[in-house]
Tab-separated table of C-alpha atoms and ligand atoms in Angstrom:
chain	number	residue	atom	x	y	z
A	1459	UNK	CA	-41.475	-49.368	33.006
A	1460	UNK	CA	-39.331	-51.591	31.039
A	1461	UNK	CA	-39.938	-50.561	27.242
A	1462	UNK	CA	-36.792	-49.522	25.905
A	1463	UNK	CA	-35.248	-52.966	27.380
A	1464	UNK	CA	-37.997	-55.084	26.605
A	1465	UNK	CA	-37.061	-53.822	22.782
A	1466	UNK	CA	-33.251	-54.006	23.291
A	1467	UNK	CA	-33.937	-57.682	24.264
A	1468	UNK	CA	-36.037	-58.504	21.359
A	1469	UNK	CA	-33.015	-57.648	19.107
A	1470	UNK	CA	-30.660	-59.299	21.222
A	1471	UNK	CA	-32.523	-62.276	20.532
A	1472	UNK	CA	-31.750	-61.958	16.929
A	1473	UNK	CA	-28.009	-62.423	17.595
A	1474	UNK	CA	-27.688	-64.130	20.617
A	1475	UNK	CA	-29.080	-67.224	22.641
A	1476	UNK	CA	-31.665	-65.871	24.651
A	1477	UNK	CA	-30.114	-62.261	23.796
A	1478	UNK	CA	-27.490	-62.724	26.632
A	1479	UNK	CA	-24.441	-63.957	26.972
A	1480	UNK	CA	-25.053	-65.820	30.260
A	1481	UNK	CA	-28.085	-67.531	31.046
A	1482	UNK	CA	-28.680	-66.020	34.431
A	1483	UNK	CA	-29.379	-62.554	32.757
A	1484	UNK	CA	-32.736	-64.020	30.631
A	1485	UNK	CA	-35.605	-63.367	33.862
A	1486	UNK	CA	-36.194	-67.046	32.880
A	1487	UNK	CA	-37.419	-67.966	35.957
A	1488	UNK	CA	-39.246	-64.509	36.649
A	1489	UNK	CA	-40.291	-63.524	33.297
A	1490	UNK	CA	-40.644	-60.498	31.332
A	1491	UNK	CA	-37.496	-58.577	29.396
A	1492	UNK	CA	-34.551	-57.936	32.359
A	1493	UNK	CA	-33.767	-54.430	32.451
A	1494	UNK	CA	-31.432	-53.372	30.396
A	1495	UNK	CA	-28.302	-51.594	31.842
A	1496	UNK	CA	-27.191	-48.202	31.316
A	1497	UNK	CA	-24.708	-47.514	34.209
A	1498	UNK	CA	-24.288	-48.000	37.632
A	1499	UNK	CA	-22.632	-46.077	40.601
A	1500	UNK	CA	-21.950	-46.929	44.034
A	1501	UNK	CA	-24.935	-49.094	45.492
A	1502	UNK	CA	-27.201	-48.022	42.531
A	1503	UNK	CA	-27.943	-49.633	39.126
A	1504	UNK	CA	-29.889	-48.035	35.917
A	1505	UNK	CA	-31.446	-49.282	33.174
A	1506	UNK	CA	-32.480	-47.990	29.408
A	1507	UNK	CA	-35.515	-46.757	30.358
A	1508	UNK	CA	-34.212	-44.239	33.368
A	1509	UNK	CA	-35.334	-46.550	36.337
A	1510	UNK	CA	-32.764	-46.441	39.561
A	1511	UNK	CA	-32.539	-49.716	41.768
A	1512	UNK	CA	-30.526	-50.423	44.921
A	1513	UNK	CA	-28.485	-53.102	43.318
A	1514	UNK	CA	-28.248	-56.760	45.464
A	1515	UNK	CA	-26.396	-58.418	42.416
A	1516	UNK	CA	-23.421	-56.468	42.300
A	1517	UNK	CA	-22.620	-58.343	39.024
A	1518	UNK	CA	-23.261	-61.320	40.978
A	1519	UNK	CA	-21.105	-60.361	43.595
A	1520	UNK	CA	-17.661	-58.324	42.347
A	1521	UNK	CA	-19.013	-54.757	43.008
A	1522	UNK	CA	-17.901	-55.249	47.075
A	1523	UNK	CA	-16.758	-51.545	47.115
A	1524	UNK	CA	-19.825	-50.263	45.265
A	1525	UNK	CA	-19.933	-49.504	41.042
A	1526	UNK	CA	-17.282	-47.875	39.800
A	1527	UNK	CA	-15.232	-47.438	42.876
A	1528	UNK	CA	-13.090	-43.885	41.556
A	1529	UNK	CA	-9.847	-45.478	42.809
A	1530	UNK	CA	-10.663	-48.694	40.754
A	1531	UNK	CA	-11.247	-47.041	38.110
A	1532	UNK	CA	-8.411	-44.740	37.940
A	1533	UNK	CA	-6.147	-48.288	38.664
A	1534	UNK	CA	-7.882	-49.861	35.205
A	1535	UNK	CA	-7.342	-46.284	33.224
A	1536	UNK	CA	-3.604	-45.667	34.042
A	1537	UNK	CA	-2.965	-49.153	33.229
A	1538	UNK	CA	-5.201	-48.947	29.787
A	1539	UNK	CA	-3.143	-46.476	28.901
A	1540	UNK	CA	-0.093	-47.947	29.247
A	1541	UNK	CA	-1.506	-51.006	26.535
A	1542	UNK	CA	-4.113	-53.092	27.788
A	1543	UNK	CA	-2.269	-56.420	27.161
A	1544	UNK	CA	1.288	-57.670	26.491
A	1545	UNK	CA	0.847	-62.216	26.747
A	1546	UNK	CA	4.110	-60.945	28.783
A	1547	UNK	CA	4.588	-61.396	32.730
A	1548	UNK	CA	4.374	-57.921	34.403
A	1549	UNK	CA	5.128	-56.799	38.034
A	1550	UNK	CA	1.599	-56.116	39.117
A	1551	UNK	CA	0.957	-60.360	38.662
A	1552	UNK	CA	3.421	-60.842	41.077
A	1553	UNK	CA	1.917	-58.006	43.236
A	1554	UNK	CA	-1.410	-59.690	43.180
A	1555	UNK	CA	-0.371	-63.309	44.057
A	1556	UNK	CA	1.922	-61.787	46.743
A	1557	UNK	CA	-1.795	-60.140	48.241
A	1558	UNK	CA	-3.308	-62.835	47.522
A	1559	UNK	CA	-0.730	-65.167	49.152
A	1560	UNK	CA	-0.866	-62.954	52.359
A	1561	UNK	CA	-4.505	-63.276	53.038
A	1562	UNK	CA	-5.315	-66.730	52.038
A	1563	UNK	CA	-5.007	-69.320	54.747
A	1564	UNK	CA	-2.800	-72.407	53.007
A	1565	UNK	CA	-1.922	-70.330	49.310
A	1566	UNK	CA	1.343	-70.494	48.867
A	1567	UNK	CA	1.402	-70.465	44.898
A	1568	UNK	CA	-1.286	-69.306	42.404
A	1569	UNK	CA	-2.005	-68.795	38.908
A	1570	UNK	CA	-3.867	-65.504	37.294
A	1571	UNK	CA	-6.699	-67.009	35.069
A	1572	UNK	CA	-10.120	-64.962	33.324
A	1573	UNK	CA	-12.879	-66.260	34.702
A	1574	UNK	CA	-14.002	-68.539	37.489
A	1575	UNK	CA	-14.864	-71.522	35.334
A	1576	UNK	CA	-11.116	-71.606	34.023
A	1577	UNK	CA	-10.274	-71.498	37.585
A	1578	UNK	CA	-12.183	-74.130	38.512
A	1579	UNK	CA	-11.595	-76.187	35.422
A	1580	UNK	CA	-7.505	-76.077	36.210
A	1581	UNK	CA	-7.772	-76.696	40.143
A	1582	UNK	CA	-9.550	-79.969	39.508
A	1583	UNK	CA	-7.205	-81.044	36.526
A	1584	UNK	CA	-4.280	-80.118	39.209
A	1585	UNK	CA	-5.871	-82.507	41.628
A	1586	UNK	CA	-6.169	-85.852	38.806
A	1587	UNK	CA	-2.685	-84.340	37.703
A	1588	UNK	CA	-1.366	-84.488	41.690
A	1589	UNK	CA	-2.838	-87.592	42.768
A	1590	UNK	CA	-3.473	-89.725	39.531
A	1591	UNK	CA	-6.905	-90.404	40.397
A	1592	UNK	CA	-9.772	-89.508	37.596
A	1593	UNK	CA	-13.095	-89.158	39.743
A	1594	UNK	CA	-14.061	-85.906	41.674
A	1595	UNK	CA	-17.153	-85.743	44.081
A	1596	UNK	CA	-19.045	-82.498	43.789
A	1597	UNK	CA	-22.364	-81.624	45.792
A	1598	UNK	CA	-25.592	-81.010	44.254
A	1599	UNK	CA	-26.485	-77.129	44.178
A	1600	UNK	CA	-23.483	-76.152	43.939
A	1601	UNK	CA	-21.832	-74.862	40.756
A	1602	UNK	CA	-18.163	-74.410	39.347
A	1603	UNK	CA	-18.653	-72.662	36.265
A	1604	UNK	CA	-19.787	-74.480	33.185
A	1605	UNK	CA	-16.812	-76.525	32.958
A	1606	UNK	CA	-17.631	-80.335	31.426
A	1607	UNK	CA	-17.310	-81.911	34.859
A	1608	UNK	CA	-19.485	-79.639	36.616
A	1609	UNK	CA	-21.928	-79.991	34.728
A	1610	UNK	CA	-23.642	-83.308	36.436
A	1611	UNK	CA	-26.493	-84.282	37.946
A	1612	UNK	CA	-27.059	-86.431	41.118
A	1613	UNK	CA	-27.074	-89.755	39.557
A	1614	UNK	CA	-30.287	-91.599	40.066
A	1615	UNK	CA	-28.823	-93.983	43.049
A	1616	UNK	CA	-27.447	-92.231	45.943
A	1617	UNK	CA	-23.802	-94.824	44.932
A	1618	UNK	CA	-24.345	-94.237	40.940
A	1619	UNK	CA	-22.563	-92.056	39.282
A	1620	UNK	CA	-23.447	-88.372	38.029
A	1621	UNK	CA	-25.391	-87.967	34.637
A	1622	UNK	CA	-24.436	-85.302	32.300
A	1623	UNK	CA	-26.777	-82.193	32.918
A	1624	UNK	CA	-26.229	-80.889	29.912
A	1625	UNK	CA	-26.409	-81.469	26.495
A	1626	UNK	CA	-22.791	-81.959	24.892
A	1627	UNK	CA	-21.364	-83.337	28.212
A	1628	UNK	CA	-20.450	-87.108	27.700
A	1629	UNK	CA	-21.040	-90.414	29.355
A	1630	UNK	CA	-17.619	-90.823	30.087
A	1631	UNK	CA	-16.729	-87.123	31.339
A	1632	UNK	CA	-20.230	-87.685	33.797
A	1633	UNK	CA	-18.622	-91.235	34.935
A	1634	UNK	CA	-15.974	-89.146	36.850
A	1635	UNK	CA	-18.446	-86.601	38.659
A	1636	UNK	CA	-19.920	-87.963	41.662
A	1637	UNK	CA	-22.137	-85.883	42.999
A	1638	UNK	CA	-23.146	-85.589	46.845
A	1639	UNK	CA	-25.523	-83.750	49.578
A	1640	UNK	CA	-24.066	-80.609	51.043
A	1641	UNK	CA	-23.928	-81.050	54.847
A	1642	UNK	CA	-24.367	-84.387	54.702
A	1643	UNK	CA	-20.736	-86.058	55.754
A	1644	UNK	CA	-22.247	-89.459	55.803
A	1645	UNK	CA	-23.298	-89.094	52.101
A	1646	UNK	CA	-19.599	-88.161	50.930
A	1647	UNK	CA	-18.466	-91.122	52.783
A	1648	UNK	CA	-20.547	-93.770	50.914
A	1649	UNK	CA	-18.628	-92.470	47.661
A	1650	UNK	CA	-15.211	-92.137	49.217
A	1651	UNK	CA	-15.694	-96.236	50.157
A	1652	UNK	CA	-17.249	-97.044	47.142
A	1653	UNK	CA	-14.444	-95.942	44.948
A	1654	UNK	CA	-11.536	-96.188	47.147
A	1655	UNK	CA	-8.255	-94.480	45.759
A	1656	UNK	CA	-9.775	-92.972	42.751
A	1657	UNK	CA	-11.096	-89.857	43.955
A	1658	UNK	CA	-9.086	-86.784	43.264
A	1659	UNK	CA	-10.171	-84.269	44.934
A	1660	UNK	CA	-13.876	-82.933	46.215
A	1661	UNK	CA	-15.004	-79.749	45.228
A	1662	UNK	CA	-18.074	-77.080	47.174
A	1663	UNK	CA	-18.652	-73.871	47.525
A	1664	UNK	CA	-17.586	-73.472	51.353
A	1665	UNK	CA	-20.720	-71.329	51.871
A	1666	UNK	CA	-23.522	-72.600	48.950
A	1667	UNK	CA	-24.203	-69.442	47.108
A	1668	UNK	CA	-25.596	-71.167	43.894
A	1669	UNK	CA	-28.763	-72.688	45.292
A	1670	UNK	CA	-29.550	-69.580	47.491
A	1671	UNK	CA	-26.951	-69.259	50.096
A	1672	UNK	CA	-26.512	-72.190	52.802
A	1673	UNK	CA	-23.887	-72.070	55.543
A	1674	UNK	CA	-22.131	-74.934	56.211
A	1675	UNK	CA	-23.016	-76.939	59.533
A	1676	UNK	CA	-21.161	-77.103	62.193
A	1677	UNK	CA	-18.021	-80.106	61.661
A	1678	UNK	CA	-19.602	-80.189	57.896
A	1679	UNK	CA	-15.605	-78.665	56.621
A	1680	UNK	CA	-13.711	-80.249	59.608
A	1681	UNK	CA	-15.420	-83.382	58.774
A	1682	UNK	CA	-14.920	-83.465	54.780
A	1683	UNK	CA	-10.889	-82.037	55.832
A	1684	UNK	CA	-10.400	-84.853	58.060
A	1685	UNK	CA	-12.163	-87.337	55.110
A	1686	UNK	CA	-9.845	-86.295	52.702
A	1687	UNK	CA	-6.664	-86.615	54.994
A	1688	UNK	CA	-7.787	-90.152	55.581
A	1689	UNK	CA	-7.819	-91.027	52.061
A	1690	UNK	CA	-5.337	-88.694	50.809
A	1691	UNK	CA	-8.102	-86.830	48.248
A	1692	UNK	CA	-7.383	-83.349	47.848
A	1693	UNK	CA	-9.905	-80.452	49.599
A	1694	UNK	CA	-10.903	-77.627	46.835
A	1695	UNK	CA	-12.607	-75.005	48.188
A	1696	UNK	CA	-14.062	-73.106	45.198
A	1697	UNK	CA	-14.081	-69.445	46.540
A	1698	UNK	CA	-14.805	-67.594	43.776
A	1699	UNK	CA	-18.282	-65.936	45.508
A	1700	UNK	CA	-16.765	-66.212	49.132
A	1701	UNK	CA	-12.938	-65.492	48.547
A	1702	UNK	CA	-12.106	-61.785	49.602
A	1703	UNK	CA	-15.998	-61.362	50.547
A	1704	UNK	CA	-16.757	-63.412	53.610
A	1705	UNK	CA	-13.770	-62.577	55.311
A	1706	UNK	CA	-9.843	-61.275	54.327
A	1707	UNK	CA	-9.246	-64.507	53.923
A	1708	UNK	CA	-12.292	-66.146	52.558
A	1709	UNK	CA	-14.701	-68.783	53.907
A	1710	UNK	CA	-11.118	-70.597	54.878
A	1711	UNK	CA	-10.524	-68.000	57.392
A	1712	UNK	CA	-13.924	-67.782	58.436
A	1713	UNK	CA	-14.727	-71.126	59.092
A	1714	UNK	CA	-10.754	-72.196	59.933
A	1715	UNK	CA	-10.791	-75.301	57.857
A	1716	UNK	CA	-7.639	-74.539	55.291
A	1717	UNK	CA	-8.328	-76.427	51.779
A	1718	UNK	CA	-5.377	-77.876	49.068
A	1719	UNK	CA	-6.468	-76.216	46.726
A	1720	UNK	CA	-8.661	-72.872	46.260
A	1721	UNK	CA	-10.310	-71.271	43.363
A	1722	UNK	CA	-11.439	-67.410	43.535
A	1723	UNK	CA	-12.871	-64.652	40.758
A	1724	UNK	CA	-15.303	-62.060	41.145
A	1725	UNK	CA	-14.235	-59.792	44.044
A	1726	UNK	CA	-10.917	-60.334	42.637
A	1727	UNK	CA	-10.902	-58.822	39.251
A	1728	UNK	CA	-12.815	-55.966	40.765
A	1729	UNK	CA	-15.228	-56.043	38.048
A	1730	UNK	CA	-12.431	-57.326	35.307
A	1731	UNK	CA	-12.329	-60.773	34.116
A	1732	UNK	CA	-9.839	-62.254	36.369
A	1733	UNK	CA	-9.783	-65.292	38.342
A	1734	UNK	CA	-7.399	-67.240	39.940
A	1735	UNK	CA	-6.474	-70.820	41.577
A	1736	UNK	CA	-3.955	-71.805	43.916
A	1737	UNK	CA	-2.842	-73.783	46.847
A	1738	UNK	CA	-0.288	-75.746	48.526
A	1739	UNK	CA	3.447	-75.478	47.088
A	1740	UNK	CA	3.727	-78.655	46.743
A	1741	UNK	CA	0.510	-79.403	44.380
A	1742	UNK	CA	0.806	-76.474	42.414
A	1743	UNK	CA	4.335	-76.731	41.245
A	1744	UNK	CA	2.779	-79.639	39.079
A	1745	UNK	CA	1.638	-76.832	36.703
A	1746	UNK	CA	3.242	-76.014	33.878
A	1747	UNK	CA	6.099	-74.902	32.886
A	1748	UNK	CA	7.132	-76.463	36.693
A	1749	UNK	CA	5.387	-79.269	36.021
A	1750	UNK	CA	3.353	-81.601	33.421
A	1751	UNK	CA	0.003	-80.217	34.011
A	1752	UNK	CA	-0.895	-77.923	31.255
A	1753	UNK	CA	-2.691	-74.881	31.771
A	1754	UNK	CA	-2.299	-71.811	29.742
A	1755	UNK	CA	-4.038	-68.144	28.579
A	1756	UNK	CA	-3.998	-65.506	26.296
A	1757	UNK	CA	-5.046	-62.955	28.630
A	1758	UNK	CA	-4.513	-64.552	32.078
A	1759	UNK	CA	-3.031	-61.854	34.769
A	1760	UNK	CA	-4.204	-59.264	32.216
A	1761	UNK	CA	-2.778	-56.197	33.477
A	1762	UNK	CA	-5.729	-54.209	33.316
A	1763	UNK	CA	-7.842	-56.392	35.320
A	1764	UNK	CA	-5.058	-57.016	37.904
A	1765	UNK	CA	-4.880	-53.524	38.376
A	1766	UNK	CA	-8.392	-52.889	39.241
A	1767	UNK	CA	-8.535	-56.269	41.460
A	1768	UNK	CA	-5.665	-55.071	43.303
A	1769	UNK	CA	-7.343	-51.403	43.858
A	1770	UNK	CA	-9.999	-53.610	45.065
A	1771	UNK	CA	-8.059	-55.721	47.677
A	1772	UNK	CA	-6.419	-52.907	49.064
A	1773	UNK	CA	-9.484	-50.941	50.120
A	1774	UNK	CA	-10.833	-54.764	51.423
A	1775	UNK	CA	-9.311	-53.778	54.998
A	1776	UNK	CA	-10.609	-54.491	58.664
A	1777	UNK	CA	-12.935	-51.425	58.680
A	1778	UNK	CA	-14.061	-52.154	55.173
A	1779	UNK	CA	-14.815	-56.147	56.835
A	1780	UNK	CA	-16.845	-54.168	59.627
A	1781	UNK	CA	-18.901	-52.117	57.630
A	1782	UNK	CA	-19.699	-55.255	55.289
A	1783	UNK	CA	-20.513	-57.525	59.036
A	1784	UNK	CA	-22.677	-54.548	60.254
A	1785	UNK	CA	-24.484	-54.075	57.326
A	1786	UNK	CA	-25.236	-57.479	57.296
A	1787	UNK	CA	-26.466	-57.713	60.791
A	1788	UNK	CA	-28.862	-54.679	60.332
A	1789	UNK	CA	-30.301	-56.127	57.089
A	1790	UNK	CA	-30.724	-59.462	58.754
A	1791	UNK	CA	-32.374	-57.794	62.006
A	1792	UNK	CA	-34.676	-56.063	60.048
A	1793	UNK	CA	-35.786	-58.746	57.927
A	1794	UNK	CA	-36.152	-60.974	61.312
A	1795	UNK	CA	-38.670	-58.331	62.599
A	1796	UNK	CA	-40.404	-58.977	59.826
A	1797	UNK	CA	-40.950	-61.675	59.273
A	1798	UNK	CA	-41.423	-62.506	63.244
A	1799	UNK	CA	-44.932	-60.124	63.121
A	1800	UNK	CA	-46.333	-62.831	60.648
A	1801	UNK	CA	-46.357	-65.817	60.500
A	1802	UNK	CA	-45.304	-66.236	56.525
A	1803	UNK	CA	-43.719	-68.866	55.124
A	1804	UNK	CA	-40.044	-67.206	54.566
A	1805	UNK	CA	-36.920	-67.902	56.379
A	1806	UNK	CA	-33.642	-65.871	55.803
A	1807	UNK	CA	-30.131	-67.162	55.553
A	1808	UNK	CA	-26.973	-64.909	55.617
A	1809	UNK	CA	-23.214	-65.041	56.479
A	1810	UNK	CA	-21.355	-61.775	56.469
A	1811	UNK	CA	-22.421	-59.747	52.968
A	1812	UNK	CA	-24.053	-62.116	51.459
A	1813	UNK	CA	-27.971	-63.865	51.548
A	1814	UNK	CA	-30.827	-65.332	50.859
A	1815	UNK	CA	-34.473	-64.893	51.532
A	1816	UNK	CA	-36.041	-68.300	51.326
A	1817	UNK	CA	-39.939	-68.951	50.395
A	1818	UNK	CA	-40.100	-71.849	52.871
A	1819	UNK	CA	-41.028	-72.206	56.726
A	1820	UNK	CA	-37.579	-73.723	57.798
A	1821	UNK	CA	-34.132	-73.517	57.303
A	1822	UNK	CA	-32.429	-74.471	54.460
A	1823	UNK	CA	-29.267	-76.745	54.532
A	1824	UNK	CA	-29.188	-78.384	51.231
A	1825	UNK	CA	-30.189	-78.112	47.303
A	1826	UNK	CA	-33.034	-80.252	48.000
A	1827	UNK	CA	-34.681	-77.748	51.377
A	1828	UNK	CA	-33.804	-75.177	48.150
A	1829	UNK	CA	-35.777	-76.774	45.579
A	1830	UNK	CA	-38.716	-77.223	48.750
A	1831	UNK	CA	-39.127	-73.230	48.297
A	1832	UNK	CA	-42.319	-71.507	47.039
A	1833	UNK	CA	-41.005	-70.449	43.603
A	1834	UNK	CA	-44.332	-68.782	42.850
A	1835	UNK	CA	-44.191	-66.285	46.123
A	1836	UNK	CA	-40.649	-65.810	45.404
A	1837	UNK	CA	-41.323	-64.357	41.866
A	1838	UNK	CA	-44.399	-62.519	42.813
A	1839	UNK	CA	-41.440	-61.240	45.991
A	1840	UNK	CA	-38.821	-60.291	43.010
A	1841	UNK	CA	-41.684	-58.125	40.568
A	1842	UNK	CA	-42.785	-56.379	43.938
A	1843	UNK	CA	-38.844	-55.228	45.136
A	1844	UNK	CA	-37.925	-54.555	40.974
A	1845	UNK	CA	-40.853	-52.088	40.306
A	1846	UNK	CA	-40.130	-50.874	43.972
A	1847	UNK	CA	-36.486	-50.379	43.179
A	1848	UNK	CA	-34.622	-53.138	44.001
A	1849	UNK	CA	-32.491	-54.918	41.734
A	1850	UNK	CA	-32.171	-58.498	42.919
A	1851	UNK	CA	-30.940	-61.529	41.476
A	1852	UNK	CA	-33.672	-63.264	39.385
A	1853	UNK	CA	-33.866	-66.501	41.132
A	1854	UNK	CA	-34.378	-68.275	44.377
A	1855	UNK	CA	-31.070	-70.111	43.617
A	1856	UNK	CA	-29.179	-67.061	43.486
A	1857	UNK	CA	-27.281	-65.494	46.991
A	1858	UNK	CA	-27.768	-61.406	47.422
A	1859	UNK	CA	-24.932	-59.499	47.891
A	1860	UNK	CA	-24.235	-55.868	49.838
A	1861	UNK	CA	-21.119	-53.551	49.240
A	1862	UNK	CA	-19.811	-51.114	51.728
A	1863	UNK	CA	-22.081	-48.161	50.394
A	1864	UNK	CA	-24.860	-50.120	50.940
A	1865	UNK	CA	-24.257	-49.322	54.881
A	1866	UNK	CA	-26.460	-45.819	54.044
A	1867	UNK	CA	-29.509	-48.043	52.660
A	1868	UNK	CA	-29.892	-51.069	55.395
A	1869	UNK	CA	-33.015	-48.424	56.518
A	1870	UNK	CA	-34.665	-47.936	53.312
A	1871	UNK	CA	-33.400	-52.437	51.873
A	1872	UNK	CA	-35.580	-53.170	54.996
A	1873	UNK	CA	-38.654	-51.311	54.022
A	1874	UNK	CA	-38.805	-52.281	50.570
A	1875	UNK	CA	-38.518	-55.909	51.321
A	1876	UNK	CA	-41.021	-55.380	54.191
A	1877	UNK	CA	-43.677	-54.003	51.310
A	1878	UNK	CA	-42.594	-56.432	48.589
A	1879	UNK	CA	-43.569	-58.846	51.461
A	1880	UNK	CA	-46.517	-57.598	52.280
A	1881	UNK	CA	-47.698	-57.271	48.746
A	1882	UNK	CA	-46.952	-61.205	48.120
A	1883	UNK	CA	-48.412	-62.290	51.350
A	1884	UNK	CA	-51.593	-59.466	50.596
B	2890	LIG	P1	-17.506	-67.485	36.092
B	2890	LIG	O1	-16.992	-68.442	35.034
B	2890	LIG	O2	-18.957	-67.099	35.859
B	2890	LIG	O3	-16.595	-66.285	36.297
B	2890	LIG	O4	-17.454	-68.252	37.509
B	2890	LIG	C1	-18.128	-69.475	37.641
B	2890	LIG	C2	-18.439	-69.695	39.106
B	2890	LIG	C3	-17.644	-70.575	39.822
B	2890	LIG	N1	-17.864	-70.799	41.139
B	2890	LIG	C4	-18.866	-70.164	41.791
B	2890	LIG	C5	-19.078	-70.441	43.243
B	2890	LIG	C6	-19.702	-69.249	41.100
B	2890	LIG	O5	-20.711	-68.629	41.763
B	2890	LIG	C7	-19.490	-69.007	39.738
B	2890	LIG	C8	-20.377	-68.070	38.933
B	2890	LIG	N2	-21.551	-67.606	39.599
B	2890	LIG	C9	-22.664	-67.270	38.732
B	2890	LIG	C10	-23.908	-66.872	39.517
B	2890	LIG	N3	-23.995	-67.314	40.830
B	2890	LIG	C11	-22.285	-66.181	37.780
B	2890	LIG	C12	-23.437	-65.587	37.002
B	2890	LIG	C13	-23.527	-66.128	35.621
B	2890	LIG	O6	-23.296	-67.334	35.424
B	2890	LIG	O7	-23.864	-65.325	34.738
C-alpha cells in the first residue's frame, strides 16, 4: 500500500531530519513511512502510490474550503503573475487587515507575518515590550510554534518555573515560561501571586487543539480575562487553529471573552504561509516603525499568500459557518451512536469543525486527561481508518479538522470510523 512513499522517505532521510521538514509529518508515534503526497482536491488527499483518503488534516487545518479551492487558486495565480514578491507594502495588506479587523472581536491593528510561530513569537515580545514585565505563563498542552519560550515544560513544582523542553532552549529563556493547567483558574492564580507584576502576558489556545482538542470550561476565559484585568497582564489568545475556523470571528466570538492581543495563521493564508498578530490600538502601536518593539520580514504580507487568504475569507460567510456547524453535528451524532452501542473506552470532543476522538472513558479537560489516553488503541484506530481511507492526523495530540465539502461525506466519515472501531475493539 505504501511502497513508493515508504522509498521516497528513505531518501528523504538522506537529506533531511527525519526526511521532513516538520516533525509532525514522521508517523513517529504511529509508525511506518507516512504517505507520501501527490495532490489533493476538495475533501480528498493522494499519495505516491495512487491511494485516495478523505482528508481530516487539511494541512493541519488551512484547507477550510476544501484543496485547491478554484477561486483560491485563481487569487494566488493572477497575483504570481504579477511578481510573487516586492519587500514593498501593497493594497491587498491593507485589504486583509481591514477583513481581518472587521471580524475579529477587539483587533484594531495587525501585522502580516509567515507563519504562526513568528506570530506568536512577536505577540508575546509586544506584551514584555507593552508592559515591561519579562515572564509569560503558558499552559501545558498547548503549543505556540517552536518559538524559544514555548518551548517549556511544566516545571517540576506546581510554583517552579518551566524547564526548557528542548535541547538549545536556555536556563534563562525557561526562567520566564511559567507553565500552567488548562481549565484550572486556581492554578494560574498561584503564579500570578507568586510573581506579582512581572508577568506579561498569558498565552492558550482558546480551544486546546495541540493535545487533542479540549474546550474550555465554562468561566475558564471570563475567569483568566478578569485575572489579567486585576493585575494588568495582557490576555493572548493564540488563534492560529481557531481564528476564522470556529466562528467569523474566532474562539473570541465564540466564547465572547475579547483578548489584548491575538495571534492567527493557517485558515488565513489559505494554504500560503501567512500569519498574522494583532490587537488593541493601543499595544500594538508599540511595534515598529510606531514604536520600539522590533519586528520585521522579508516576505511578511507576501502578496501571493494574501491573495489566496483573502479568497479564503471571503467565501468564510454565514452559510459557509452553517455548513461547517452541521457537519460537525452529524459527525459528532454519528460517532455518539457509536460509541453508545458499546461500551468502549472512547469519548469524543468537538467544537464547531474541529475534534478529537479520545482513547479514554471520560472527558478530557486538560494535557494530563490527554496523556491518560490509550495510545496503543489509538494507533491500532489510525492504521484501521488509513488503509480504510482516511487520512487523519498521526497522533492522539492532534485535533481533526472538516471543510465545507466534507458536508457530502459525514455518511460515509461515520462508517469508516465505526469499522476502524470495531476492528480495534475486535
Ligand atoms: P506554524 O509555525 O506551524 O505555522 O504555527 C505554529 C502554531 C501556533 N499555534 C497553534 C495553536 C498551532 O496549532 C500551531 C501549529 N500547529 C501544528 C499542529 N497542530 C502544525 C503542524 C506542524 O507543526 O507541522
Amino acid at each position: 500500500m505504501f511502497e513508493r512513499s515508504s522509498e521516497l522517505f528513505d531518501e528523504a532521510h538522506t537529506y533531511m531530519p527525519g526526511g521532513v521538514n516538520s516533525p509532525a509529518r514522521a508517523y513517529s508515534a504511529v509508525g511506518g513511512p507516512p504517505p507520501f503526497i501527490k495532490k489533493a482536491e476538495g475533501p480528498y488527499i493522494f499519495d505516491e502510490d495512487g491511494n485516495k483518503y478523505i482528508d481530516t488534516v487539511l494541512s493541519w487545518g488551512p484547507a477550510i474550503l476544501g484543496h485547491a479551492h478554484p477561486d483560491v487558486t485563481e487569487a494566488a495565480k493572477k497575483a504570481v503573475d504579477r511578481g510573487s514578491t516586492f519587500g514593498a507594502p501593497t493594497e491587498i495588506e491593507t485589504e486583509m487587515a481591514r477583513e481581518m479587523v472587521d471580524r475579529v472581536p477587539g483587533l484594531d491593528v495587525l501585522r502580516l507575518v509567515s507563519s504562526g510561530t513568528e506570530a506568536c513569537m512577536s505577540a508575546v515580545r509586544v506584551a514584555r515590550g507593552a508592559t515591561g514585565r519579562d515572564k509569560i505563563i503558558k499552559f501545558d498542552g498547548c503549543y505556540h510554534g517552536h518559538g524559544d519560550s514555548f518551548l517549556i515544560a511544566a516545571g517540576s513544582g506546581a510554583l517552579t518555573l518551566g524547564e526548557p523542553d528542548s535541547p538549545g532552549v536556555t536556563e534563562g529563556t525557561a526562567r520566564d515560561t511559567l507553565v500552567a493547567n488548562f481549565n484550572d483558574i486556581d492554578s494560574v492564580r498561584r503564579l500570578v501571586e507568586e510573581y506579582p507584576d512581572e508577568v506579561a502576558t498569558i498565552i492558550l489556545e482558546p480551544i486546546c487543539g495541540n493535545t487533542g482538542c479540549i474546550p474550555p470550561k465554562d468561566g475558564f476565559l471570563e475567569d483568566l480575562r478578569d485575572l489579567c484585568d486585576d493585575h494588568d497582564i495582557l490576555l493572548t489568545f493564540d488563534e492560529v487553529m481557531t481564528g476564522f475556523r470556529v466562528a467569523r470571528g474566532g474562539a473570541a466570538e465564540r466564547y465572547g471573552v475579547t483578548p489584548d492581543l491575538y495571534c492567527f495563521g493557517k485558515v488565513v493564508g489559505g494554504g500560503f504561509p501567512m500569519a498574522a498578530y494583532g490587537g488593541r490600538e493601543e499595544v500594538m502601536r508599540k511595534v515598529a516603525p510606531d514604536g520600539p518593539v522590533y519586528q520585521a520580514g522579508t516576505l511578511s504580507g507576501n502578496p501571493v499568500a494574501v491573495a489566496a487568504g483573502l479568497a479564503t475569507l471571503r467565501h468564510l460567510d454565514d452559510d459557509a459557518y452553517e455548513t461547517l456547524e452541521a457537519t460537525g453535528q452529524r459527525l459528532e451524532q454519528g460517532v455518539q451512536e457509536i460509541i453508545d452501542e458499546h461500551d468502549w473506552p472512547v469519548y469524543q470532543q468537538r467544537v464547531g469543525s474541529m475534534f478529537s476522538i479520545f482513547f479514554r472513558e471520560d472527558a478530557v479537560d486538560d494535557h494530563g486527561d490527554a496523556t491518560d489516553c490509550d495510545m496503543d488503541r489509538f494507533v491500532d484506530f489510525f492504521g484501521h481508518m488509513l488503509r480504510s481511507g482516511v487520512y487523519m492526523a498521526p497522533s492522539q495530540y492532534e485535533a481533526g479538522f472538516l471543510c465545507t465539502p466534507h458536508s457530502s461525506l459525514v455518511d460515509t466519515l461515520v462508517e469508516r470510523i465505526d469499522d476502524a472501531l470495531q476492528a480495534t475493539f475486535a
